[in-house]
Coordinates of C-alpha atoms in Angstrom, one line a residue:
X1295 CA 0.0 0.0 0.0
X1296 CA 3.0 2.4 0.5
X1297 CA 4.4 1.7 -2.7
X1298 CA 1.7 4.2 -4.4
X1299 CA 2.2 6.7 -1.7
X1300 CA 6.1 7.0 -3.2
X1301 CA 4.9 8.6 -6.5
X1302 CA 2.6 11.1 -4.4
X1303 CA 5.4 13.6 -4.8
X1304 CA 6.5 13.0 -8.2
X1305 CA 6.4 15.2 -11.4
X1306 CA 2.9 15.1 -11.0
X1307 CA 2.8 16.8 -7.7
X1308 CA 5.3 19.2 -8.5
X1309 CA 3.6 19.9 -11.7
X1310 CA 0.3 20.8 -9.2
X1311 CA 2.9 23.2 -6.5
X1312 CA 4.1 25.0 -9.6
X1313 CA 0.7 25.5 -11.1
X1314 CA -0.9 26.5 -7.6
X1315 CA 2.5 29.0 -7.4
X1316 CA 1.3 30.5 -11.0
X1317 CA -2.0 30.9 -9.9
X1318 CA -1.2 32.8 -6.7
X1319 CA 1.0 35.2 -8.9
X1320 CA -1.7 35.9 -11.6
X1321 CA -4.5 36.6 -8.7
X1322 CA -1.8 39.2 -7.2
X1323 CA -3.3 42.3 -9.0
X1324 CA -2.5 45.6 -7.9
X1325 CA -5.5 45.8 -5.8
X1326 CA -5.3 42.7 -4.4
X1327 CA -1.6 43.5 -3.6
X1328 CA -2.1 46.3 -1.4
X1329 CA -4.8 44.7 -0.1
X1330 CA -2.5 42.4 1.5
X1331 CA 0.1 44.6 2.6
X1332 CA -3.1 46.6 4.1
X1333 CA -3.3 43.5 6.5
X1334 CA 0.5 43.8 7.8
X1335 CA 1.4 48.0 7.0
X1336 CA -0.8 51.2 8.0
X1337 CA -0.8 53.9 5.7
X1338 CA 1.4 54.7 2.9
X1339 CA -1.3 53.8 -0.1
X1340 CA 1.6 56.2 -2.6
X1341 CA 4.0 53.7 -1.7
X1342 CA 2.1 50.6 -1.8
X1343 CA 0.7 51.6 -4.8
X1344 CA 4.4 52.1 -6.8
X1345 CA 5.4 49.2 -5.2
X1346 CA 2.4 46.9 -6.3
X1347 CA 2.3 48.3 -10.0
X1348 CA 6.2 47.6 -10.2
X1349 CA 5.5 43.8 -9.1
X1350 CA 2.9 43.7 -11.6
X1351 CA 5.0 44.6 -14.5
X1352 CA 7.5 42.1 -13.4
X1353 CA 4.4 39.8 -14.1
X1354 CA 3.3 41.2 -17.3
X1355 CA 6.8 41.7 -19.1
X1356 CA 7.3 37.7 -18.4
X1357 CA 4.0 37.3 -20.5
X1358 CA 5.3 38.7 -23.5
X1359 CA 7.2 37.1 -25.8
X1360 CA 10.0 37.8 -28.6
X1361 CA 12.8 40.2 -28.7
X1362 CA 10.5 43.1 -27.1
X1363 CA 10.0 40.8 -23.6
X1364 CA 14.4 42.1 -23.5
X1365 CA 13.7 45.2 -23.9
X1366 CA 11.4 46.3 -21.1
X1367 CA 13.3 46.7 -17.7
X1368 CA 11.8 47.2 -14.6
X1369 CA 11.4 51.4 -13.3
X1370 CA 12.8 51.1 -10.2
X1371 CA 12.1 53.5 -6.9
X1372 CA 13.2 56.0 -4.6
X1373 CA 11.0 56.2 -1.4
X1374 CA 11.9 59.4 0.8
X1375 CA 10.8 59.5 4.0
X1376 CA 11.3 59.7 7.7
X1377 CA 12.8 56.6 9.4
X1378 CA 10.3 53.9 10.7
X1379 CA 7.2 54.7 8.6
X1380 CA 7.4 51.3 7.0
X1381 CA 10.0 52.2 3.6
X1382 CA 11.6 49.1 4.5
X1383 CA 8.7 46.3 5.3
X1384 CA 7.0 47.5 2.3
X1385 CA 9.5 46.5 0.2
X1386 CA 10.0 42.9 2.0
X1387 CA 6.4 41.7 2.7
X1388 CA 6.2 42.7 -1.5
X1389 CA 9.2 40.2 -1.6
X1390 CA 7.6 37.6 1.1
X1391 CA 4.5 37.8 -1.4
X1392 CA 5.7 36.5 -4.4
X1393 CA 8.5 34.7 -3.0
X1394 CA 11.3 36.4 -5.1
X1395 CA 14.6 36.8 -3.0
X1396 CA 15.3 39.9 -1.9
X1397 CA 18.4 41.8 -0.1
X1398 CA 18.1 44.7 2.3
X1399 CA 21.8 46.3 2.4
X1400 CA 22.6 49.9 3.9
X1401 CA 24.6 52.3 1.1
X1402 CA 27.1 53.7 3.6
X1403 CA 28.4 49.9 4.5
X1404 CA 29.9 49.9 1.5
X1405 CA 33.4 51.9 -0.4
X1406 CA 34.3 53.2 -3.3
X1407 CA 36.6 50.4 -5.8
X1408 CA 39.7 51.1 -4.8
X1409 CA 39.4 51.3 -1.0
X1410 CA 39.3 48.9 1.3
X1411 CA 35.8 47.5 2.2
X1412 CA 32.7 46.2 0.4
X1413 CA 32.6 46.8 -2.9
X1414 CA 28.2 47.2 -4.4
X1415 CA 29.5 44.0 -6.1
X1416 CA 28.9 41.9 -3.2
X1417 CA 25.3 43.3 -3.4
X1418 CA 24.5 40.6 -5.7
X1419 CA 27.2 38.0 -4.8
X1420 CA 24.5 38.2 -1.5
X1421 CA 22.0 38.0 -3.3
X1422 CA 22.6 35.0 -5.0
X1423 CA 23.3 32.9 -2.1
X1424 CA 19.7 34.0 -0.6
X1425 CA 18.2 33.1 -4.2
X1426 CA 20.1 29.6 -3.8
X1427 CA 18.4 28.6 -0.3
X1428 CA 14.9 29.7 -1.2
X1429 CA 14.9 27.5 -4.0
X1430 CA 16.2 24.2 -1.8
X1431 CA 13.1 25.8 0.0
X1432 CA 11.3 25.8 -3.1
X1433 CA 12.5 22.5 -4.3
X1434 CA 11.4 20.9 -0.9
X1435 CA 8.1 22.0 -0.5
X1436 CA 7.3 21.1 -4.3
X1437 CA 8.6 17.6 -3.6
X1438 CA 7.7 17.4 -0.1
X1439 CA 5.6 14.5 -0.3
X1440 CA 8.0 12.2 -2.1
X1441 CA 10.8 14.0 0.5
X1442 CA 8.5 13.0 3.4
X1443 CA 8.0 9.5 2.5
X1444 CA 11.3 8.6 2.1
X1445 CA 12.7 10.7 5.7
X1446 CA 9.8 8.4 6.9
X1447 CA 11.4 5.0 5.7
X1448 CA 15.2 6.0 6.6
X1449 CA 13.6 7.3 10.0
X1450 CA 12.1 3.6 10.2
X1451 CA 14.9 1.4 9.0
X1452 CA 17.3 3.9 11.6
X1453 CA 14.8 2.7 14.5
X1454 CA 14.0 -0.2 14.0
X1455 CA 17.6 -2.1 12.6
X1456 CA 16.7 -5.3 10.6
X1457 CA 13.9 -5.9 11.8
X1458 CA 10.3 -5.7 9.1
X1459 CA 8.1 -2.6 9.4
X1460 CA 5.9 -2.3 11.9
X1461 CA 3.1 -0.6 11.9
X1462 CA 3.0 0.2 15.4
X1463 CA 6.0 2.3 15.6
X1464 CA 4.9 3.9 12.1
X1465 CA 2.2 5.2 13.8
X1466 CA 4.3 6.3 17.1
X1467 CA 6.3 8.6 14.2
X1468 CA 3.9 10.1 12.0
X1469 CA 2.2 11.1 15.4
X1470 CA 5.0 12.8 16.8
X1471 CA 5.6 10.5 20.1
X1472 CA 8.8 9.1 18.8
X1473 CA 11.1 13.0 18.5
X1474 CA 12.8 12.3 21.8
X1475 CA 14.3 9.0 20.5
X1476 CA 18.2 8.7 19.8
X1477 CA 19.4 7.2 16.5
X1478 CA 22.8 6.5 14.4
X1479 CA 22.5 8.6 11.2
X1480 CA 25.6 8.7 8.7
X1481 CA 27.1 11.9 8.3
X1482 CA 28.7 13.6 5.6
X1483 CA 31.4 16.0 7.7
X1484 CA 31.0 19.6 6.9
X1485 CA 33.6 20.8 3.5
X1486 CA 34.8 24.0 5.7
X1487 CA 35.5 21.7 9.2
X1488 CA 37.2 19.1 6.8
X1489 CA 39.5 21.9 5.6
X1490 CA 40.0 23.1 8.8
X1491 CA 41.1 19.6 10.1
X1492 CA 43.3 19.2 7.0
X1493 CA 42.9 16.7 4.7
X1494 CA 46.2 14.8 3.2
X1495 CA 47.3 14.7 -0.5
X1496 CA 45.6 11.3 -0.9
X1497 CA 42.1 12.2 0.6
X1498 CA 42.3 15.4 -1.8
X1499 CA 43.0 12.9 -4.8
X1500 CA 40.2 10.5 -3.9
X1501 CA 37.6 13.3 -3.1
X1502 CA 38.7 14.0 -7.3
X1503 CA 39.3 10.6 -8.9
X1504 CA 36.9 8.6 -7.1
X1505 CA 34.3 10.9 -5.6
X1506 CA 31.8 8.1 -4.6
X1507 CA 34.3 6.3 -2.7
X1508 CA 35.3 9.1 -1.0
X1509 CA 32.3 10.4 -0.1
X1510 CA 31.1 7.0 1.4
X1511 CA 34.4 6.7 2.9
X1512 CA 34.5 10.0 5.0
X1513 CA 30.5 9.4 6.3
X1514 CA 30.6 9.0 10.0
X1515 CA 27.9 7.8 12.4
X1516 CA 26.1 10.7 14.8
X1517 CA 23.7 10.1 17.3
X1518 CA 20.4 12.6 16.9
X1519 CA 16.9 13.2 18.0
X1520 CA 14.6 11.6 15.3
X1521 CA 13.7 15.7 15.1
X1522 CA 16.7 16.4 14.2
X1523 CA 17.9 13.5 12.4
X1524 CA 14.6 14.4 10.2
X1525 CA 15.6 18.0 9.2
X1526 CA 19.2 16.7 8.5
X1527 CA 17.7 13.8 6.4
X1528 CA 15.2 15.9 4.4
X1529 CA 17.8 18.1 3.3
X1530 CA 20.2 15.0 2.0
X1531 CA 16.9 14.0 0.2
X1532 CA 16.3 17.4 -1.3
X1533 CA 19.9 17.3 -2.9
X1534 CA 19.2 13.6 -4.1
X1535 CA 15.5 14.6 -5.7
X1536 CA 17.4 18.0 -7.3
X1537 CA 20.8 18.5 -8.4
X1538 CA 23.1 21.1 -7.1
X1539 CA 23.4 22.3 -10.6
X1540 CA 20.0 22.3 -11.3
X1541 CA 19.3 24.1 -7.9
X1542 CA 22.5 26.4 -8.8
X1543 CA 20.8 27.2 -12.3
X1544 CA 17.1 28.0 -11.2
X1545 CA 18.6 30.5 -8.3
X1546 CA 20.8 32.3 -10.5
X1547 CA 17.4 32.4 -13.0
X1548 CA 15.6 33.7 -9.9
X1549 CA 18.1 36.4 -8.9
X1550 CA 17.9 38.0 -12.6
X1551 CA 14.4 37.8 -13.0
X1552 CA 12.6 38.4 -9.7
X1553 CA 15.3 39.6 -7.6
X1554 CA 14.7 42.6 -5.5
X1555 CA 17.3 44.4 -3.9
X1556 CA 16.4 47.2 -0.9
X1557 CA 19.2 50.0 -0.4
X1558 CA 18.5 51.9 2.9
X1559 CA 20.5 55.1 3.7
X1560 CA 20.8 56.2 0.4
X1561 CA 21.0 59.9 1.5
X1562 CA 23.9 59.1 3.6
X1563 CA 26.2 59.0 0.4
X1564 CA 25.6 62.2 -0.7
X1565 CA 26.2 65.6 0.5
X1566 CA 24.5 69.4 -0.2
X1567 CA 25.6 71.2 -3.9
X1568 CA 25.4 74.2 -2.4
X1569 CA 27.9 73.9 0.1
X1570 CA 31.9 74.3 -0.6
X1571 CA 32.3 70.8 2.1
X1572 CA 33.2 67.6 0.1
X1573 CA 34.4 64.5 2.6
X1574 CA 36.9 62.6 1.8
X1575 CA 35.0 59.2 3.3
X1576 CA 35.2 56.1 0.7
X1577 CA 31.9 55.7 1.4
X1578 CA 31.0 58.9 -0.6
X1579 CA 29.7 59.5 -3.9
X1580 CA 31.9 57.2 -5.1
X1581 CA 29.6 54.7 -4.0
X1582 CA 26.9 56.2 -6.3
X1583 CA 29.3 55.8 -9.0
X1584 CA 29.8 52.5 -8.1
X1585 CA 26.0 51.9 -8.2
X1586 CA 25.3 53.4 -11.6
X1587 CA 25.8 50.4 -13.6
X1588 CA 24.4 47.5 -11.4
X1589 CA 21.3 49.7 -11.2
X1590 CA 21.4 50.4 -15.0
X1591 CA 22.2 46.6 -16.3
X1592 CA 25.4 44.9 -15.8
X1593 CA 26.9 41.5 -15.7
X1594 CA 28.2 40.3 -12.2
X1595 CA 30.5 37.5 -11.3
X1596 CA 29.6 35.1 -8.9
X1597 CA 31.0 31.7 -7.6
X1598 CA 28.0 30.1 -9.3
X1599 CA 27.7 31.6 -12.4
X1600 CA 27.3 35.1 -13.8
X1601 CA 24.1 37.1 -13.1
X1602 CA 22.6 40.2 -15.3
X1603 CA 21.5 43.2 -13.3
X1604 CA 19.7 44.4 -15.8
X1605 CA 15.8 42.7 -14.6
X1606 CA 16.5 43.2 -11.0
X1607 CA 14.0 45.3 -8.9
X1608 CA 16.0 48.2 -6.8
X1609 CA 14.1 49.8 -4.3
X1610 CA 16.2 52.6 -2.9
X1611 CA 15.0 54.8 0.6
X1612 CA 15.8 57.8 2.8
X1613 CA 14.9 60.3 4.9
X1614 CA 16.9 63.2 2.9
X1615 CA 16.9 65.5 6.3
X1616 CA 20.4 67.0 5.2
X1617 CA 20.2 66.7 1.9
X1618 CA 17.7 66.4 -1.2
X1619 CA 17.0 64.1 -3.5
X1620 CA 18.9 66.6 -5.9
X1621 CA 21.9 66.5 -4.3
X1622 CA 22.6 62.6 -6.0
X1623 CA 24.3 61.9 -8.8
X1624 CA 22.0 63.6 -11.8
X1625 CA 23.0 59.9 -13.8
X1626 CA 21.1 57.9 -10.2
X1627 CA 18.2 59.9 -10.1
X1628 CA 17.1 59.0 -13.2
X1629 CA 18.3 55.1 -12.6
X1630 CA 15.7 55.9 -9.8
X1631 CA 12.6 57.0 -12.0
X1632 CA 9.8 56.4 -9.6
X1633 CA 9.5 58.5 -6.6
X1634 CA 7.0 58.1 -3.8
X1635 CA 7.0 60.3 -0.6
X1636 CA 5.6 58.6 2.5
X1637 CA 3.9 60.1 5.4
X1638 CA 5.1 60.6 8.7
X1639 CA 3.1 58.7 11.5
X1640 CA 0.6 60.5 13.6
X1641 CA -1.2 59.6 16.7
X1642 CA -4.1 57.9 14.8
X1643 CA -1.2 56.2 12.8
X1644 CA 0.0 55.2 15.8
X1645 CA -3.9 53.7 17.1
X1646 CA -4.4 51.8 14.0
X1647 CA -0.8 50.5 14.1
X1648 CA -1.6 48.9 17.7
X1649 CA -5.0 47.6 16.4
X1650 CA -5.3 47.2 12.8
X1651 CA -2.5 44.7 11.8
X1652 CA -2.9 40.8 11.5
X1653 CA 0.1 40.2 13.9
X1654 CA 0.4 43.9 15.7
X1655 CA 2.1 44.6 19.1
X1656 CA -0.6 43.8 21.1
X1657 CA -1.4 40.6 19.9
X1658 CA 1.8 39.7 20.0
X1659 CA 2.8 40.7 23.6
X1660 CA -0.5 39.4 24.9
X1661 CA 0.1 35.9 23.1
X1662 CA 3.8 36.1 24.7
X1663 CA 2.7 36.5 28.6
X1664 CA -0.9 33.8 27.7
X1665 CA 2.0 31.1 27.6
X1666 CA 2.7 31.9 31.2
X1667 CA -0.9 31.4 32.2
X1668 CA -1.1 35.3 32.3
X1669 CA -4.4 37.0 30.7
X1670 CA -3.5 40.5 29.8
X1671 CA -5.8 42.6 28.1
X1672 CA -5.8 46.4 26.9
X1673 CA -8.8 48.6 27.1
X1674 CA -9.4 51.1 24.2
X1675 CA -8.7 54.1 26.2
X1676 CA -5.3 52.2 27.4
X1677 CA -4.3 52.0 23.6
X1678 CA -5.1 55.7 22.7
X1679 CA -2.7 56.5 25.8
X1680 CA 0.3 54.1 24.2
X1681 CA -0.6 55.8 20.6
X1682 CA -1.2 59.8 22.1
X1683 CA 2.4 58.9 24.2
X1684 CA 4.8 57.9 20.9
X1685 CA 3.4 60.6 19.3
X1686 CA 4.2 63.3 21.9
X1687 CA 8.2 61.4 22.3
X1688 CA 8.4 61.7 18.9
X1689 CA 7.2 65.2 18.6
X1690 CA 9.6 66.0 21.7
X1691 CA 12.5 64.0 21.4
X1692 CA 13.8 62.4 18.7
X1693 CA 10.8 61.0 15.7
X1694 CA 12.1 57.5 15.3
X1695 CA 8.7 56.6 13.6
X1696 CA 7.0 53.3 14.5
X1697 CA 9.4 51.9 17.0
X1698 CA 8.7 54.4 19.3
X1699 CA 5.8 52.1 20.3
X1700 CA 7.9 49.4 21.1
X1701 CA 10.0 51.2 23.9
X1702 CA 6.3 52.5 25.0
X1703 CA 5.1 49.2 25.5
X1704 CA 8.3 47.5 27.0
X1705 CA 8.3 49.8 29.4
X1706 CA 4.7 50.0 30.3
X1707 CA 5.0 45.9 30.7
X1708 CA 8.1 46.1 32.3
X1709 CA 6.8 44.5 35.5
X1710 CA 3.7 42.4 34.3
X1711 CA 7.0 41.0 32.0
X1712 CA 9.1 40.1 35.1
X1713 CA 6.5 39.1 37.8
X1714 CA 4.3 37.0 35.1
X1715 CA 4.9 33.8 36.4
X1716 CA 3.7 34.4 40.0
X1717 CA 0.5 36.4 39.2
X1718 CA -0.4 33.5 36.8
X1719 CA 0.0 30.6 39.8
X1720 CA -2.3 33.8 42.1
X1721 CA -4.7 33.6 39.1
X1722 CA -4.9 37.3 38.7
X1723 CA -4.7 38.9 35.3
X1724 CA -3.9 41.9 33.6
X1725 CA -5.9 45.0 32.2
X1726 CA -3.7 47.9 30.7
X1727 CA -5.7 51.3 30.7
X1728 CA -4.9 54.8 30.5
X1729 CA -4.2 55.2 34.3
X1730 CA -1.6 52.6 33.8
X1731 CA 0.0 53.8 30.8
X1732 CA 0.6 57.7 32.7
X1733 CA 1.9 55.8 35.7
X1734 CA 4.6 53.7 33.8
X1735 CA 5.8 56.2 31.5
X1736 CA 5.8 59.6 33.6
X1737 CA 9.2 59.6 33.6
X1738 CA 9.9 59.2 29.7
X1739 CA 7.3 62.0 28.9
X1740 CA 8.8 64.8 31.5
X1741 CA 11.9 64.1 31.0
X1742 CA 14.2 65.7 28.5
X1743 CA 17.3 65.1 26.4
X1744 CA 19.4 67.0 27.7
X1745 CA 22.5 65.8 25.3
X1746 CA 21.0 68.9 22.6
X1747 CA 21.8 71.3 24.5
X1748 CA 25.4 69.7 25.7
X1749 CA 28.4 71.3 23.6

């Protein structure tokens, strides 16, 4: 009866992943992609909107065929605005969407050729090596039956020796009563800790002449948890279902074509027209004229294989408080053809944040102290007090956007946080209002930094 179950993830169901995959893409319409981002990000419908209408050109331009399909390159964008509006989880939950691999780098960790650092090169050096694991990813889940099934007979054979299959313990595993259980898996040592150890003249020549033998030869038994002997053993049957070059191939296909790249701090490498200053920091304009041709189209050498620039998405952001967009390099600007301005957060930004989001802070801390036992609730008034404080630190102090709500919240829970254990065993439970919020957070709303006016 198993024997049929072994085909279940064959070319047939991969065929159905990959057509289900397709499906999800075509549905994704502009509409129906900021309706989804409207679920994790408040606000910002300009920059949802660019962002959405670039992912579905992506979409379209693969639909076209011919010589013209070459010819249309995706108009990348410069989102200017104040830090921790949401610039940068715009940009990944559009990545997370369609499951394209995407890089978030800062400009100003990288220099100028020439000096010593990071050169934008490694940009998509990085990005391949993200592209390679989300296809193993991609590869596993469109096998995973066939990869399951097979973990499932290596997990038997390892537990039960010689002996036939038994149904019993079958069961025991695919229920999950059997993780806890120690077994002898053969294990192929790691390339780097092989290096490390150093490997003789003759080992090097076998690994080269007779591969198979090596490779047998250098396995070695390791005791594991049949949990972790399962993740170990589902990624040896990954390899076996897909080659490394095929994996290899379809990630650098995936970089080119659907990767998107996310450069934060791009005002930081650049500097007023209008004043006489110029710095002599590597990580200067020369990095925007580093970036000119890998945002423009170029060809970059990787370990795996070479990868054209030319198709990949660049998203670039910054709040441009010292300097405007005008100040970068007229040749990147218009690299950068799409601009959207976003927002900066107010107090009923600020409400909806705490409220409105599948997974927003309050679910998340109240989900957090339920698994001590603890119920901790907050009343609508106690949320309008979190949202009215970050506003008014923000306004006062320093505007650090959206994360001003999480040092609002640690420190209103600060003690629920420590104590919850005991007042879950007293049965008590929690009820955050507005009386609470004033009391912890007196302190952070009368106080004031003091290091502005310190010379």
């Amino acid at each position: 009866p198993r024997a049929a179950d072994a085909d279940d993830g064959g070319e047939g169901a991969a065929d159905d992943y990959d057509s289900v995959v397709a499906a999800e893409r075509t549905a994704l319409t502009p509409p129906a992609t900021v309706e989804r981002l409207n679920q994790h990000i408040v606000g910002q419908s300009q920059a949802k909107r660019a962002v959405a209408i670039a992912l579905r050109n992506r979409w379209r331009r693969q639909r076209i065929e011919g010589d013209l399909k070459d010819e249309i390159i995706p108009k990348n964008i410069l989102m200017i605005g104040p830090t921790g509006v949401g610039k940068t989880e715009i940009a990944r939950r559009i990545a997370t969407l369609v499951d394209a691999p995407f890089l978030k780098v800062e400009a100003t960790k990288f220099t100028e050729v020439g000096f010593h650092g990071r050169d934008v090169d490694t940009i998509i050096k990085d990005l391949v090596t993200v592209a390679i694991n989300q296809t193993k990813q991609r590869v596993a889940k469109r096998h995973r039956k066939q990869v399951q099934h097979r973990v499932e007979q290596r997990l038997l054979r390892l537990l039960l020796g010689s002996a036939r299959d038994d149904p019993t313990i079958r069961e025991l595993l695919r229920n999950g009563e059997l993780e806890t259980q120690v077994v002898d898996v053969d294990v192929k040592p790691n390339p780097m800790e092989f290096k490390l150890a150093g490997a003789t003249g003759l080992e090097s020549v076998m690994r080269v002449v007779m591969p198979g033998q090596a490779a047998a030869a250098s396995t070695q038994k390791q005791k594991m948890r049949v949990q972790d002997a399962r993740t170990y053993l589902e990624q040896a049957e990954v390899e076996k279902v897909a080659s490394e070059e095929m994996i290899v191939s379809e990630a650098l296909r995936s970089a080119a074509q659907d990767g998107i790249v996310f450069i934060d701090e791009i005002d930081k490498v650049c500097h007023p027209r209008d004043t006489a200053w110029r710095s002599g920091d590597a990580s200067s304009e020369g990095v925007q004229r580093d970036l000119l041709p890998l945002i423009e189209g170029c060809t970059i050498s990787t370990k795996y294989g070479d990868v054209d620039t030319s198709k990949i998405l660049f998203i670039a952001s910054g709040a441009f408080h010292g300097c405007k967009v005008s100040d970068l390099l007229p040749e990147l600007q218009g690299r950068l053809p799409v601009r959207v301005e976003l927002d900066a957060l107010s107090e009923n930004d600020f409400y909806r944040i705490l409220t409105e989001p599948v997974h927003n802070l309050i679910t998340q801390h109240t989900a957090m102290l339920a698994t001590e036992g603890l119920d901790v609730s907050f009343s609508d008034d106690g949320v309008r007090a979190i949202a009215r404080t970050a506003a008014h630190i923000n306004n006062t102090v320093e505007n650090i956007g959206a994360r001003r709500l999480h040092t609002v919240l640690e420190k209103i829970l600060e003690d629920v946080s420590f104590d919850a254990h005991e007042l879950a065993e007293r049965g008590e439970s929690v009820v955050v209002g507005p009386e609470q919020v004033e009391q912890r957070i007196a302190d952070m709303t009368t106080a004031h930094d003091m290091s502005r006016f310190i010379l």
